[in-house]
Coordinates of C-alpha atoms in Angstrom, one line a residue:
M1 CA 0.5 -0.2 0.4
S2 CA 3.0 2.5 0.9
I3 CA 4.2 1.8 -2.6
S4 CA 1.4 2.2 -4.5
V5 CA 0.9 5.8 -2.8
E6 CA 4.9 6.5 -3.4
K7 CA 3.8 6.0 -7.0
R8 CA 1.2 8.0 -7.0
K9 CA 3.6 11.0 -5.5
E10 CA 5.9 10.6 -8.2
Q11 CA 3.6 11.5 -11.3
K12 CA 3.6 15.3 -12.5
P13 CA 0.2 16.0 -12.6
H14 CA -0.8 15.7 -16.1
L15 CA -1.5 18.6 -18.2
S16 CA -4.2 19.6 -20.2
S17 CA -2.9 20.6 -24.5
I18 CA -4.2 24.0 -24.2
E19 CA -1.6 24.2 -20.9
K20 CA 0.5 22.7 -22.2
K21 CA 0.4 25.1 -25.1
H22 CA 0.0 28.1 -22.8
Q23 CA 3.3 26.5 -21.0
D24 CA 4.9 27.0 -25.1
E25 CA 3.8 30.2 -25.9
I26 CA 5.3 32.1 -21.7
R27 CA 8.3 30.0 -22.2
E28 CA 8.9 31.0 -26.7
I29 CA 8.0 34.9 -25.3
M30 CA 10.7 35.1 -22.1
N31 CA 13.0 33.3 -25.0
D32 CA 12.2 36.0 -27.2
N33 CA 12.2 38.8 -24.9
A34 CA 16.4 37.3 -23.5
K35 CA 17.2 37.4 -26.8
F36 CA 15.7 40.5 -27.8
I37 CA 17.7 42.4 -24.5
S38 CA 21.1 40.2 -24.9
I39 CA 21.1 42.2 -28.2
L40 CA 20.4 45.3 -27.1
A41 CA 23.1 45.1 -24.7
H42 CA 25.5 44.6 -26.9
D43 CA 24.4 47.4 -29.0
L44 CA 24.2 49.5 -26.5
R45 CA 27.6 48.8 -25.3
E46 CA 29.1 49.0 -28.0
P47 CA 28.5 52.9 -29.0
F48 CA 28.7 54.0 -24.9
S49 CA 32.9 51.8 -25.0
T50 CA 33.9 53.3 -28.7
T51 CA 32.8 57.0 -27.0
I52 CA 34.6 55.8 -24.1
S53 CA 37.2 55.1 -26.0
L54 CA 37.9 57.2 -28.4
L55 CA 37.8 60.8 -25.4
S56 CA 40.1 58.3 -23.0
M57 CA 42.7 58.6 -25.8
L58 CA 42.2 62.2 -26.7
K59 CA 42.4 62.4 -22.9
E60 CA 45.7 61.1 -22.3
N61 CA 47.4 61.9 -25.2
R62 CA 45.7 65.2 -25.8
H63 CA 49.3 66.7 -27.1
D64 CA 50.1 64.8 -28.9
Y65 CA 47.2 65.5 -31.9
D66 CA 47.3 68.5 -33.5
K67 CA 43.4 70.6 -34.3
E68 CA 42.6 68.4 -37.0
A69 CA 42.8 65.3 -35.4
I70 CA 41.9 65.7 -32.1
K71 CA 38.4 67.4 -34.4
K72 CA 38.2 64.2 -35.9
I73 CA 38.8 62.1 -32.6
I74 CA 35.8 63.8 -30.7
T75 CA 33.4 63.6 -34.5
M76 CA 33.4 59.9 -33.9
A77 CA 33.0 60.2 -30.2
S78 CA 29.6 62.7 -31.0
S79 CA 28.3 60.3 -33.7
S80 CA 29.2 57.5 -31.0
A81 CA 26.8 58.7 -28.7
E82 CA 24.5 60.2 -31.1
G83 CA 23.7 56.0 -31.7
A84 CA 23.7 55.2 -28.4
L85 CA 21.1 57.7 -27.7
I86 CA 19.1 56.9 -31.1
L87 CA 19.0 53.0 -29.2
L88 CA 18.2 54.6 -25.9
D89 CA 15.2 56.5 -27.6
N90 CA 13.4 53.7 -28.8
L91 CA 14.1 51.8 -26.5
L92 CA 12.0 53.8 -23.7
H93 CA 9.5 54.9 -26.3
W94 CA 8.6 51.0 -26.9
V95 CA 9.1 49.9 -23.1
V96 CA 6.5 52.4 -22.7
S97 CA 4.7 51.4 -25.4
Q98 CA 4.6 47.6 -24.4
Q99 CA 3.4 48.1 -21.1
G100 CA -0.1 50.0 -22.4
G101 CA 1.1 53.4 -21.1
K102 CA 1.5 55.3 -24.2
R103 CA -1.4 57.4 -24.3
F104 CA -2.5 58.0 -27.9
N105 CA -3.6 62.0 -28.1
P106 CA -4.0 63.4 -31.9
I107 CA -4.0 66.6 -32.7
D108 CA -3.6 68.6 -36.0
I109 CA -0.1 68.8 -37.2
N110 CA 1.9 70.4 -39.7
L111 CA 2.7 67.4 -42.2
Q112 CA 5.9 69.8 -43.9
Q113 CA 7.1 71.0 -41.3
L114 CA 6.9 68.4 -38.9
I115 CA 9.4 66.6 -41.5
S116 CA 11.6 69.7 -41.5
V117 CA 12.0 70.1 -37.9
E118 CA 13.1 66.0 -38.2
I119 CA 15.9 66.3 -40.7
A120 CA 17.1 69.3 -38.8
N121 CA 17.3 67.1 -35.7
L122 CA 18.9 64.5 -37.9
G123 CA 21.7 67.3 -39.0
F124 CA 24.4 66.5 -37.9
L125 CA 24.4 62.4 -39.0
I126 CA 23.6 64.1 -42.8
G127 CA 25.9 66.0 -42.5
Q128 CA 29.2 63.4 -41.3
K129 CA 27.6 61.3 -44.4
K130 CA 27.3 64.7 -46.7
I131 CA 24.0 63.6 -48.4
T132 CA 21.6 65.6 -49.4
I133 CA 17.9 64.5 -48.7
T134 CA 15.4 66.8 -50.7
Q135 CA 11.2 66.5 -49.2
S136 CA 7.8 67.0 -51.4
V137 CA 6.0 67.5 -49.3
P138 CA 2.5 69.8 -49.6
K139 CA 2.3 71.8 -47.3
D140 CA -1.6 71.8 -47.0
I141 CA -2.4 67.8 -45.8
P142 CA -4.9 68.1 -43.5
L143 CA -3.6 65.2 -40.5
L144 CA -4.4 64.5 -36.7
A145 CA -1.4 62.1 -35.5
D146 CA -0.1 61.9 -32.1
L147 CA 2.5 65.0 -32.0
N148 CA 5.1 62.4 -30.5
M149 CA 4.0 58.8 -32.5
L150 CA 5.3 60.8 -35.7
K151 CA 8.4 62.3 -34.8
A152 CA 9.2 58.8 -33.4
I153 CA 7.9 57.4 -37.1
I154 CA 9.4 60.0 -39.9
R155 CA 13.2 60.5 -37.6
N156 CA 13.6 56.4 -37.2
L157 CA 13.0 56.1 -41.6
T158 CA 15.1 59.2 -42.2
G159 CA 18.2 57.5 -39.4
N160 CA 17.8 54.4 -41.3
A161 CA 17.4 55.7 -44.4
I162 CA 20.2 58.0 -43.5
K163 CA 22.3 54.8 -42.1
F164 CA 22.2 52.9 -45.2
T165 CA 23.1 55.6 -47.6
P166 CA 26.5 55.5 -48.8
K167 CA 28.4 59.3 -48.5
G168 CA 27.4 61.8 -51.1
G169 CA 24.2 59.5 -51.4
T170 CA 20.5 61.2 -51.8
I171 CA 17.5 60.7 -49.8
D172 CA 13.7 62.0 -50.5
I173 CA 11.1 62.1 -48.5
S174 CA 7.8 63.0 -50.3
A175 CA 3.7 62.6 -49.7
L176 CA 1.1 61.5 -51.7
M177 CA -2.5 62.5 -50.6
C178 CA -5.8 59.2 -51.8
R179 CA -8.5 59.5 -50.6
S180 CA -9.1 59.5 -47.4
Y181 CA -5.6 58.5 -46.2
V182 CA -1.8 60.1 -47.1
Q183 CA 0.7 58.3 -48.0
V184 CA 4.1 58.9 -46.8
I185 CA 7.7 57.7 -48.5
I186 CA 11.3 58.2 -47.5
K187 CA 13.2 56.7 -50.0
D188 CA 17.2 56.4 -50.3
N189 CA 19.6 55.9 -53.0
G190 CA 21.7 52.8 -50.5
V191 CA 22.8 49.5 -50.5
G192 CA 18.6 48.5 -50.4
I193 CA 17.8 45.2 -49.0
S194 CA 17.5 41.3 -49.8
L195 CA 14.3 39.9 -49.7
K196 CA 14.9 37.5 -47.3
G197 CA 15.8 40.4 -45.2
Q198 CA 12.4 42.5 -45.9
R199 CA 10.7 39.4 -44.5
K200 CA 11.5 39.9 -41.1
L201 CA 11.6 42.8 -41.1
F202 CA 8.8 44.6 -38.0
K203 CA 8.8 41.3 -36.1
K204 CA 9.8 41.2 -33.3
E205 CA 11.0 37.3 -33.5
S206 CA 13.5 38.8 -36.0
F207 CA 15.5 40.2 -34.4
Y208 CA 16.7 41.9 -38.4
S209 CA 19.6 44.0 -38.3
T210 CA 22.4 45.1 -40.1
D211 CA 25.4 47.0 -40.5
G212 CA 25.2 50.9 -42.2
T213 CA 27.6 52.3 -44.7
N214 CA 29.8 53.5 -42.3
N215 CA 29.2 50.6 -39.9
E216 CA 26.2 52.1 -37.8
K217 CA 24.8 49.8 -35.2
G218 CA 20.6 49.1 -34.7
T219 CA 18.4 46.3 -33.6
G220 CA 15.9 46.8 -36.0
L221 CA 13.4 48.2 -32.3
G222 CA 13.1 51.3 -34.5
L223 CA 11.2 49.9 -37.3
L224 CA 9.2 47.8 -33.9
I225 CA 8.5 51.3 -32.7
C226 CA 7.4 52.6 -36.2
K227 CA 4.6 49.6 -36.7
D228 CA 3.2 50.2 -33.8
Y229 CA 3.1 54.0 -33.9
V230 CA 1.6 53.6 -37.4
K231 CA -1.2 50.7 -36.9
L232 CA -2.4 52.8 -33.8
H233 CA -3.1 56.3 -36.4
Y234 CA -5.1 52.7 -38.2
G235 CA -2.4 52.6 -41.2
D236 CA -0.2 50.0 -42.7
I237 CA 3.5 50.3 -43.3
W238 CA 5.6 48.5 -45.9
V239 CA 8.5 48.4 -48.0
K240 CA 9.4 47.5 -51.3
S241 CA 13.7 47.2 -51.8
R242 CA 16.1 45.6 -54.2
I243 CA 20.1 44.6 -53.6
G244 CA 21.7 47.6 -54.4
K245 CA 19.3 49.5 -55.6
G246 CA 17.9 51.3 -52.4
A247 CA 14.6 51.2 -50.1
E248 CA 11.4 53.0 -50.3
F249 CA 9.8 52.7 -47.1
I250 CA 5.5 52.9 -47.3
F251 CA 3.0 54.4 -44.7
T252 CA 0.1 55.5 -44.6
L253 CA -1.4 57.7 -42.3
K254 CA -5.8 58.9 -42.3
L255 CA -6.3 62.6 -43.5
N256 CA -8.6 65.1 -41.4
Q257 CA -11.8 65.3 -43.1
E258 CA -13.9 66.9 -40.6

């Protein structure tokens, strides 16, 4: 009798197929999150390490460098710090949105003006690579959107275009009104994205990212944020690209028709 009792104690509780599926899903989410955090930590560590190394080198050997060399080191350190700030900013946006803390607050927005401001904010990165940006956005687009979300979308997509465009390249930002929505296109003449790579974009489980033309780092997090924010505006986002022929990132927003 005692033996049978002992055997019953050793038996694991039987899980239903629904419970097992739920546990598998939780395990998959935890593994994905762990992998995601690992990638973020690695990509954040690199720009910080680079900045610290450059500034330490300058501090310890400043008398050995002429003005041009010092200027070059400071420029490299600034670029590295800028990359780290963009990654941290995207991480903050992502965490807040995933916790449901990001409130959707649509207001009347001048799209042309907003894009001009975001281009100016990316001026350092644009100047470094001597990229020419043209803008073909009508002044009178009646847009009702969340200001901070739209800024994040424009900043991330334009920043990606800069990242994958070689020195002296071009980026064109345009907008077209189509019935009840506006279509915004950010087009570059950079390295392009393979068909396989395109299938992995906008997906957390893919963690798709490649180095830029100046070895700029990234996690793909910016595109996930863009997808979430565009979705909150009842819009859509997609990419058209061919290797060596640049890329077009296109997203839609509903027009304010009141």
